[in-house]
mmCIF file with all atom_site columns, C-alpha atoms in Angstrom:
data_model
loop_
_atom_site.group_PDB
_atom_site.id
_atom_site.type_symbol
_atom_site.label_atom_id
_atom_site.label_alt_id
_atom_site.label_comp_id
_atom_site.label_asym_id
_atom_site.label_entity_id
_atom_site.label_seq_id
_atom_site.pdbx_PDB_ins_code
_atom_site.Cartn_x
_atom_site.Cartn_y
_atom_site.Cartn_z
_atom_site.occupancy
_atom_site.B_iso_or_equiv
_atom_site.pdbx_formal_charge
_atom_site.auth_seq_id
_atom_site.auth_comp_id
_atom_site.auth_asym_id
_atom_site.auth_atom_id
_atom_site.pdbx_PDB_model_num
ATOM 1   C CA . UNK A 1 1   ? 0.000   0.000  0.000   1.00 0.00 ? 1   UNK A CA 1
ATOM 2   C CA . UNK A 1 2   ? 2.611   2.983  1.072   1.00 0.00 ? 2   UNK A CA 1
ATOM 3   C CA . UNK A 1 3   ? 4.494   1.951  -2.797  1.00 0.00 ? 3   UNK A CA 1
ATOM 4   C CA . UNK A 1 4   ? 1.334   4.143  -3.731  1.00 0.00 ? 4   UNK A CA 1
ATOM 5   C CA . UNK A 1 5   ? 1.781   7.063  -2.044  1.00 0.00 ? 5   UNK A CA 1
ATOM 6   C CA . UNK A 1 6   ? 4.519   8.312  -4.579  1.00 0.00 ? 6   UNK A CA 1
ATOM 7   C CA . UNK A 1 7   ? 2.309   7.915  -7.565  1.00 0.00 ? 7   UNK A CA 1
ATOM 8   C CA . UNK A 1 8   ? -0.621  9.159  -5.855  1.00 0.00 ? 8   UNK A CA 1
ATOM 9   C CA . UNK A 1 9   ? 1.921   12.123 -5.379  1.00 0.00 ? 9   UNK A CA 1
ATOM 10  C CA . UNK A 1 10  ? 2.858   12.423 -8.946  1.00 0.00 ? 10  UNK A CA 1
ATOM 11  C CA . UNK A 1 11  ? -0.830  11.850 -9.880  1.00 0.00 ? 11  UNK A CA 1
ATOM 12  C CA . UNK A 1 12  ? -1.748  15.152 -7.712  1.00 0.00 ? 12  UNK A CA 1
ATOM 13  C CA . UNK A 1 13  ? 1.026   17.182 -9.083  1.00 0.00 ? 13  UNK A CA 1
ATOM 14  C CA . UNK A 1 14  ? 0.447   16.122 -13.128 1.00 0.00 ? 14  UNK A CA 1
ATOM 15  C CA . UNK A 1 15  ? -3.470  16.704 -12.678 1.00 0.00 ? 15  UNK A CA 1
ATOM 16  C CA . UNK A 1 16  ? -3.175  20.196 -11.125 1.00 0.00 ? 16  UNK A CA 1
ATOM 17  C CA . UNK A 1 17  ? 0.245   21.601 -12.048 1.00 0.00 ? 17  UNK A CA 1
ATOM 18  C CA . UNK A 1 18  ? 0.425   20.084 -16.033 1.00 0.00 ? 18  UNK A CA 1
ATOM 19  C CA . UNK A 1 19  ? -3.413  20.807 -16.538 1.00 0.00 ? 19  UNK A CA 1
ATOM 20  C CA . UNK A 1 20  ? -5.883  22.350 -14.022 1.00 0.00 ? 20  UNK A CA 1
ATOM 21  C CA . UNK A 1 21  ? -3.453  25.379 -13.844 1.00 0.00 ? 21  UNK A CA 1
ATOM 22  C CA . UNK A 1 22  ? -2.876  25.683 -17.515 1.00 0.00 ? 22  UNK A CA 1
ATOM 23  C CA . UNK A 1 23  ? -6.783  25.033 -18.836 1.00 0.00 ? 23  UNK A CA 1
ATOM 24  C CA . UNK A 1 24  ? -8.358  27.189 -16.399 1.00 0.00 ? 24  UNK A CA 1
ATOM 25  C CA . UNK A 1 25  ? -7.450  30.191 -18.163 1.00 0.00 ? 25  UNK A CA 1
ATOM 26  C CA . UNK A 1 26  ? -8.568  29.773 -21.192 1.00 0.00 ? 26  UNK A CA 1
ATOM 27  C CA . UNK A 1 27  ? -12.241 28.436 -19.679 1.00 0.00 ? 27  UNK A CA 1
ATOM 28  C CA . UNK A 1 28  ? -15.343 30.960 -20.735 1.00 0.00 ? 28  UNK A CA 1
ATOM 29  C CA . UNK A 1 29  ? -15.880 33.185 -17.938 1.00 0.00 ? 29  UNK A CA 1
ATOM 30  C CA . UNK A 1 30  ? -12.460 32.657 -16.175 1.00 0.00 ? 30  UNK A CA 1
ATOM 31  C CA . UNK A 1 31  ? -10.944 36.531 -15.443 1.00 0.00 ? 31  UNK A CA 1
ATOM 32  C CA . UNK A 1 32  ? -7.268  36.660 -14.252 1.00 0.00 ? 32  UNK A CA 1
ATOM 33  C CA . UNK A 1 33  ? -8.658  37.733 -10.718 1.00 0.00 ? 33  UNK A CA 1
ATOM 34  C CA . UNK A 1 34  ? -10.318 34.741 -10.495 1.00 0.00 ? 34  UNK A CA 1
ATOM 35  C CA . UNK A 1 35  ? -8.252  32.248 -11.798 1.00 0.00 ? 35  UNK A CA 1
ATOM 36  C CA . UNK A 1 36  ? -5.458  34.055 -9.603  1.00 0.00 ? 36  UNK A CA 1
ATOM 37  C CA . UNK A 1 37  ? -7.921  33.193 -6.783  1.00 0.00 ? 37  UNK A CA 1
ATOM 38  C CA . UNK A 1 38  ? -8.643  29.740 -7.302  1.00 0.00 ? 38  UNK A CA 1
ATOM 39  C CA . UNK A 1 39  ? -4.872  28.704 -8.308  1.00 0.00 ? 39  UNK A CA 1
ATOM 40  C CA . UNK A 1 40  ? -3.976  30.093 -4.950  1.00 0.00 ? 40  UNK A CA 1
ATOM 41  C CA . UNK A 1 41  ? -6.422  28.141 -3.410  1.00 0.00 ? 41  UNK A CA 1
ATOM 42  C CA . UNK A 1 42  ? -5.398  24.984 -5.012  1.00 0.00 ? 42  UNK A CA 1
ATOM 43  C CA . UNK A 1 43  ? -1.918  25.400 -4.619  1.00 0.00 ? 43  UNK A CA 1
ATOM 44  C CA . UNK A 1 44  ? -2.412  25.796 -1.034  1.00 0.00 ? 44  UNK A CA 1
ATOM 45  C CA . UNK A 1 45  ? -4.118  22.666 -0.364  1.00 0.00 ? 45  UNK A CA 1
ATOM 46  C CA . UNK A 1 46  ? -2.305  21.038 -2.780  1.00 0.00 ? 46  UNK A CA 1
ATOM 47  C CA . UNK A 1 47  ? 0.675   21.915 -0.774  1.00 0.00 ? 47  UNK A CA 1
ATOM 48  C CA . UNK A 1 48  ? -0.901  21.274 2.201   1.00 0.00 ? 48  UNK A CA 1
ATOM 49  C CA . UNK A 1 49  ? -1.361  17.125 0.590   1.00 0.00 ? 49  UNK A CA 1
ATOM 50  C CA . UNK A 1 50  ? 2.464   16.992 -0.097  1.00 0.00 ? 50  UNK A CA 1
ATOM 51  C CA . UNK A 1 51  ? 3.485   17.606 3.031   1.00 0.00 ? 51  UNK A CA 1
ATOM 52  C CA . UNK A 1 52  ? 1.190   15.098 4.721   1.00 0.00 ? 52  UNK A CA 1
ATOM 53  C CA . UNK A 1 53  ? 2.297   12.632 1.753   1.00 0.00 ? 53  UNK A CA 1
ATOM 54  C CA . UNK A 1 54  ? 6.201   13.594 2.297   1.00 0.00 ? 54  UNK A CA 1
ATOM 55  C CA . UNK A 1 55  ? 5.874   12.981 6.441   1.00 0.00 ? 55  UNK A CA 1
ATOM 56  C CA . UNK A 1 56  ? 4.399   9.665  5.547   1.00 0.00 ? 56  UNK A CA 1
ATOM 57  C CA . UNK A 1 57  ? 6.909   8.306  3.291   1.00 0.00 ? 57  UNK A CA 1
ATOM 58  C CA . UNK A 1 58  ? 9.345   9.596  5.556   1.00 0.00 ? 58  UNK A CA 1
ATOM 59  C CA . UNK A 1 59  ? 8.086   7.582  8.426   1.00 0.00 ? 59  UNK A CA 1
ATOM 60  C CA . UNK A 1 60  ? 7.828   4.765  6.220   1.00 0.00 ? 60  UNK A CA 1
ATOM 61  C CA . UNK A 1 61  ? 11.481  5.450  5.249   1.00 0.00 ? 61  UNK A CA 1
ATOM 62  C CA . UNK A 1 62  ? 12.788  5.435  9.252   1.00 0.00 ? 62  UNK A CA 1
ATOM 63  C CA . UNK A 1 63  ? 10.574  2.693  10.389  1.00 0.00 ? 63  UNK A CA 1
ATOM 64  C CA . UNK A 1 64  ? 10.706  0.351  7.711   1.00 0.00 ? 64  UNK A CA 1
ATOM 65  C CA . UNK A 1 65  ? 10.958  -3.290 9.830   1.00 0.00 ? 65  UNK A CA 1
ATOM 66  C CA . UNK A 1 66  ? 11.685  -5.102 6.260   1.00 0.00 ? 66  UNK A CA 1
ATOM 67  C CA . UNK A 1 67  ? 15.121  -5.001 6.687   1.00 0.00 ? 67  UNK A CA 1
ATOM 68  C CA . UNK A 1 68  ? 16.087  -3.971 3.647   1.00 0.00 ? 68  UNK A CA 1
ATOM 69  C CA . UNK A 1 69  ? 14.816  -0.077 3.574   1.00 0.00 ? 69  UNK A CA 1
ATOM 70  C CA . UNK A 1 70  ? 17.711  1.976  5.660   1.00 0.00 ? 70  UNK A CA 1
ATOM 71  C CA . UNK A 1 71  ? 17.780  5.511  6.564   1.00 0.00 ? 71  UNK A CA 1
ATOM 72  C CA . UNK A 1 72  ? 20.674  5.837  4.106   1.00 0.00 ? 72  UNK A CA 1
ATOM 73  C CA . UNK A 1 73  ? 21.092  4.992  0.150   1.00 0.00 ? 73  UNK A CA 1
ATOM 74  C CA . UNK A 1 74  ? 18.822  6.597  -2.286  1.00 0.00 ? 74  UNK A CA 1
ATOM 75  C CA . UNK A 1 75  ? 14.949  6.816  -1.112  1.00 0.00 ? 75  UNK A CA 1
ATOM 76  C CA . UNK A 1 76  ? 16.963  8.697  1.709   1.00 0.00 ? 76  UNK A CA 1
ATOM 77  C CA . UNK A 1 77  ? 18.225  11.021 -0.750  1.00 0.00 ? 77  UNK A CA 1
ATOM 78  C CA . UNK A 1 78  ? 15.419  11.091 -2.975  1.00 0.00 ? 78  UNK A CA 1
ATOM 79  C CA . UNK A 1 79  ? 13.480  12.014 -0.181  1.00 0.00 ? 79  UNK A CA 1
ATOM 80  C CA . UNK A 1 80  ? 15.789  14.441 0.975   1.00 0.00 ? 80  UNK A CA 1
ATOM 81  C CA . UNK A 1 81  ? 15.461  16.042 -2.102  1.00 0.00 ? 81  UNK A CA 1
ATOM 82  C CA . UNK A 1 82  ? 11.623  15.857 -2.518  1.00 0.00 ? 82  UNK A CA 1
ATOM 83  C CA . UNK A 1 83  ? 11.753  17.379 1.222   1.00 0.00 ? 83  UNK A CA 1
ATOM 84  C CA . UNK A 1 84  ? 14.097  20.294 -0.134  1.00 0.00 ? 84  UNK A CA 1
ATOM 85  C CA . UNK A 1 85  ? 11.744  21.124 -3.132  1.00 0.00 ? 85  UNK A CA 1
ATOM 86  C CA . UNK A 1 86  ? 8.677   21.200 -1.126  1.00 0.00 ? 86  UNK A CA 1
ATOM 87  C CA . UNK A 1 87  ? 10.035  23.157 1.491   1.00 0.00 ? 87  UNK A CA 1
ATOM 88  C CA . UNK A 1 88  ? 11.551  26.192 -0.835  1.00 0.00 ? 88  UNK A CA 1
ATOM 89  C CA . UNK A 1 89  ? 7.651   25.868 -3.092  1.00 0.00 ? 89  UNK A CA 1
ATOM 90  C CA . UNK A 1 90  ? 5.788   26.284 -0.056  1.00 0.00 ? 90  UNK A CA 1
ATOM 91  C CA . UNK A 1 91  ? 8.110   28.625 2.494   1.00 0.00 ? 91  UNK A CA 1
ATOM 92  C CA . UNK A 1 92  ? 9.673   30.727 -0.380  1.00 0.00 ? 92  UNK A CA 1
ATOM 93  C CA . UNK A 1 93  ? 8.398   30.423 -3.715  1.00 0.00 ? 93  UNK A CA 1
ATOM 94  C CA . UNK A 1 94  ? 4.634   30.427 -3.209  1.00 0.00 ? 94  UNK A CA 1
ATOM 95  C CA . UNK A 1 95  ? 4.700   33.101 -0.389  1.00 0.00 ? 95  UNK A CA 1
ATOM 96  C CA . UNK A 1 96  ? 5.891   35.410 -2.918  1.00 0.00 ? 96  UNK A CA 1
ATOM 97  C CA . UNK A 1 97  ? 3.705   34.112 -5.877  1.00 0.00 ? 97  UNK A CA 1
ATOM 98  C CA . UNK A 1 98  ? 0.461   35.002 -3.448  1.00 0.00 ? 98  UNK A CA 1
ATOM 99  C CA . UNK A 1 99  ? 1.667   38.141 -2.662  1.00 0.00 ? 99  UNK A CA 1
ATOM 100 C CA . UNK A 1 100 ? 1.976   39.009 -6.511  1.00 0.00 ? 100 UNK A CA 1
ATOM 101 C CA . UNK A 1 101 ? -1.115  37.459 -7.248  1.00 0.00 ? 101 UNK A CA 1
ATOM 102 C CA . UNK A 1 102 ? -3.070  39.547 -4.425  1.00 0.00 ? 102 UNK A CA 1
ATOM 103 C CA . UNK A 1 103 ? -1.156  42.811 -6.293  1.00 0.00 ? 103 UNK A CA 1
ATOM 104 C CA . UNK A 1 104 ? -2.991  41.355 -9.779  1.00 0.00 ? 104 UNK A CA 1
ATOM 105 C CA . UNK A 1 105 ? -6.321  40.802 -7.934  1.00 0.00 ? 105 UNK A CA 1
ATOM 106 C CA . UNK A 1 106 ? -6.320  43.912 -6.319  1.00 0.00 ? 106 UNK A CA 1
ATOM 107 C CA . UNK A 1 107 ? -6.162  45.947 -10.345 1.00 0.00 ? 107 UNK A CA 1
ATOM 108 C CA . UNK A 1 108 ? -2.200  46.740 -9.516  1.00 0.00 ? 108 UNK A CA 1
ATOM 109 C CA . UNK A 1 109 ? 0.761   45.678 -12.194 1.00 0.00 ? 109 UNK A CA 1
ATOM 110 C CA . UNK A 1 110 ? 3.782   44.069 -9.943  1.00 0.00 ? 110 UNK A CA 1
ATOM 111 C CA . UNK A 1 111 ? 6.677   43.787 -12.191 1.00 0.00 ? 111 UNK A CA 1
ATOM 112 C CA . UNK A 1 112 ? 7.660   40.929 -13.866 1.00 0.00 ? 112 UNK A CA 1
ATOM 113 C CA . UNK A 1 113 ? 8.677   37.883 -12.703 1.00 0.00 ? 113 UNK A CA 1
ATOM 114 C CA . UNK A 1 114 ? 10.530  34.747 -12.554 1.00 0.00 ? 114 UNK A CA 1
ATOM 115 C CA . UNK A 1 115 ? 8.842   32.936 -9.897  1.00 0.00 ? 115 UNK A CA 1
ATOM 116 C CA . UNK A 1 116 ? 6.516   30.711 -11.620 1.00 0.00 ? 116 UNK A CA 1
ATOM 117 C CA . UNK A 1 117 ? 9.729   29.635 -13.735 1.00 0.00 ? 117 UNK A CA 1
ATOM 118 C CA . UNK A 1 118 ? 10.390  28.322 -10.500 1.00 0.00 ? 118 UNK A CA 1
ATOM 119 C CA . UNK A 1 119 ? 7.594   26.580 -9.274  1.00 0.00 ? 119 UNK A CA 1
ATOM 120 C CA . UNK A 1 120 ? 7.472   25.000 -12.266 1.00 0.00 ? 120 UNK A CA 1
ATOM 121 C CA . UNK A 1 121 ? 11.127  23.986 -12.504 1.00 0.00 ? 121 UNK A CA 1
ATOM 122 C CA . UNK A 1 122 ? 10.303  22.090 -8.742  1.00 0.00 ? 122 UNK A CA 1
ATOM 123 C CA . UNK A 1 123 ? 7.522   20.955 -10.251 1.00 0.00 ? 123 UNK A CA 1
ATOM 124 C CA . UNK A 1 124 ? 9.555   19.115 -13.023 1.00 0.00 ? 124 UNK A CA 1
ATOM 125 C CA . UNK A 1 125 ? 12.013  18.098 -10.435 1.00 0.00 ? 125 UNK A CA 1
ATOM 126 C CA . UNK A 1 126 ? 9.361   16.060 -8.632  1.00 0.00 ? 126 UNK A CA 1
ATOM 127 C CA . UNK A 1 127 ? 7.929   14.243 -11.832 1.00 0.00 ? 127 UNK A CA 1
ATOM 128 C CA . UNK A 1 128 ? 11.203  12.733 -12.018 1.00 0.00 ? 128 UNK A CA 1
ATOM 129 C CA . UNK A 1 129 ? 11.828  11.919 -8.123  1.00 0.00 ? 129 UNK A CA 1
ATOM 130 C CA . UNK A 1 130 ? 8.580   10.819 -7.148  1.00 0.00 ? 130 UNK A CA 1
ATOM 131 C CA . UNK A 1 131 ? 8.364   7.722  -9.534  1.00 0.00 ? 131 UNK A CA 1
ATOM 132 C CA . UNK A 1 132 ? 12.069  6.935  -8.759  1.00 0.00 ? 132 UNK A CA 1
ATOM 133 C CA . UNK A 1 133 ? 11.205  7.162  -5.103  1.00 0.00 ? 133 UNK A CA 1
ATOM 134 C CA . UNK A 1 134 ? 7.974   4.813  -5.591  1.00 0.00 ? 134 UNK A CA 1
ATOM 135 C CA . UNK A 1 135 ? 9.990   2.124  -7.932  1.00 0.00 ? 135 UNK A CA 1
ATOM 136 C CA . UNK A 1 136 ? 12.924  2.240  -5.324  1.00 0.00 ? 136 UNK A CA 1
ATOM 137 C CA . UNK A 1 137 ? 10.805  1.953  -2.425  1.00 0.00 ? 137 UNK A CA 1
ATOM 138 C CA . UNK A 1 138 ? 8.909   -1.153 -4.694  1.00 0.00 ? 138 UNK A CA 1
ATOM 139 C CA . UNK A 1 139 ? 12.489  -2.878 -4.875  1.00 0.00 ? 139 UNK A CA 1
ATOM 140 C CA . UNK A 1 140 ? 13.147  -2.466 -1.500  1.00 0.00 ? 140 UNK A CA 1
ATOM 141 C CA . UNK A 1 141 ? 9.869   -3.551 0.007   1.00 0.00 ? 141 UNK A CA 1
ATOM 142 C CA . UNK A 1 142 ? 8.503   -6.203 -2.402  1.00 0.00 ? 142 UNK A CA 1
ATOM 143 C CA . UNK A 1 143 ? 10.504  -9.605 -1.653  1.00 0.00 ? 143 UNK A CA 1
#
């Protein structure tokens, strides 16, 4: 069951970040405001998922009992890594994305930007960790 949780992961980031985001401007009706508005919301629980899916791959990382799944070799550091992303989208990069989306919202014109350059380059990152993670952890934990 917990070889899931990375593809469930992936799932949740290819569904919202590689096609919500992107169709839901160009739906009838859809404003920037309000687009703005729901992408923030989304992103926020989204967010809010990963890090409930990251603490519970790394417990199963540092209590694995199969013998075979140690707190060092690579679904250590692929975890370490999916930790670092995570952290820097959700304490750095999308703290600063809201604040320029309330700006938009609100009828003002922040300058330009490169942050969503950078959401999206984590979000690339993770398409290629989180399977790696989930077929590493399936090696390890399958007999």
């Amino acid at each position: 069951m917990i070889i899931a949780v990375p593809f469930v992961w992936l799932g949740m980031v290819l569904a919202i970040s590689f096609l919500e985001t992107p169709l839901k401007f160009r739906a009838p009706g859809i404003t920037v405001p309000l687009g703005l508005g729901i992408g923030r919301l989304v992103f926020r629980v989204l967010n809010a998922a990963e890090l409930v899916l990251a603490a519970i791959l790394t417990l199963t990382v540092l209590t694995s009992t199969a013998g075979r799944s140690t707190v060092e070799g690579v679904p250590t550091t692929v975890l370490i890594a999916l930790w670092a992303l995570l952290v820097v989208q959700v304490a750095v990069v999308r703290p600063r994305l809201d604040r320029r989306a309330r700006q938009l919202v609100q009828g003002h014109e922040p300058p330009r930007s490169h942050l969503h350059l950078a959401y999206v380059a984590a979000e690339c990152a993770k398409v290629l960790l989180l399977p790696t993670f989930g077929i590493v952890l399936a090696l390890r934990l399958v007999p």
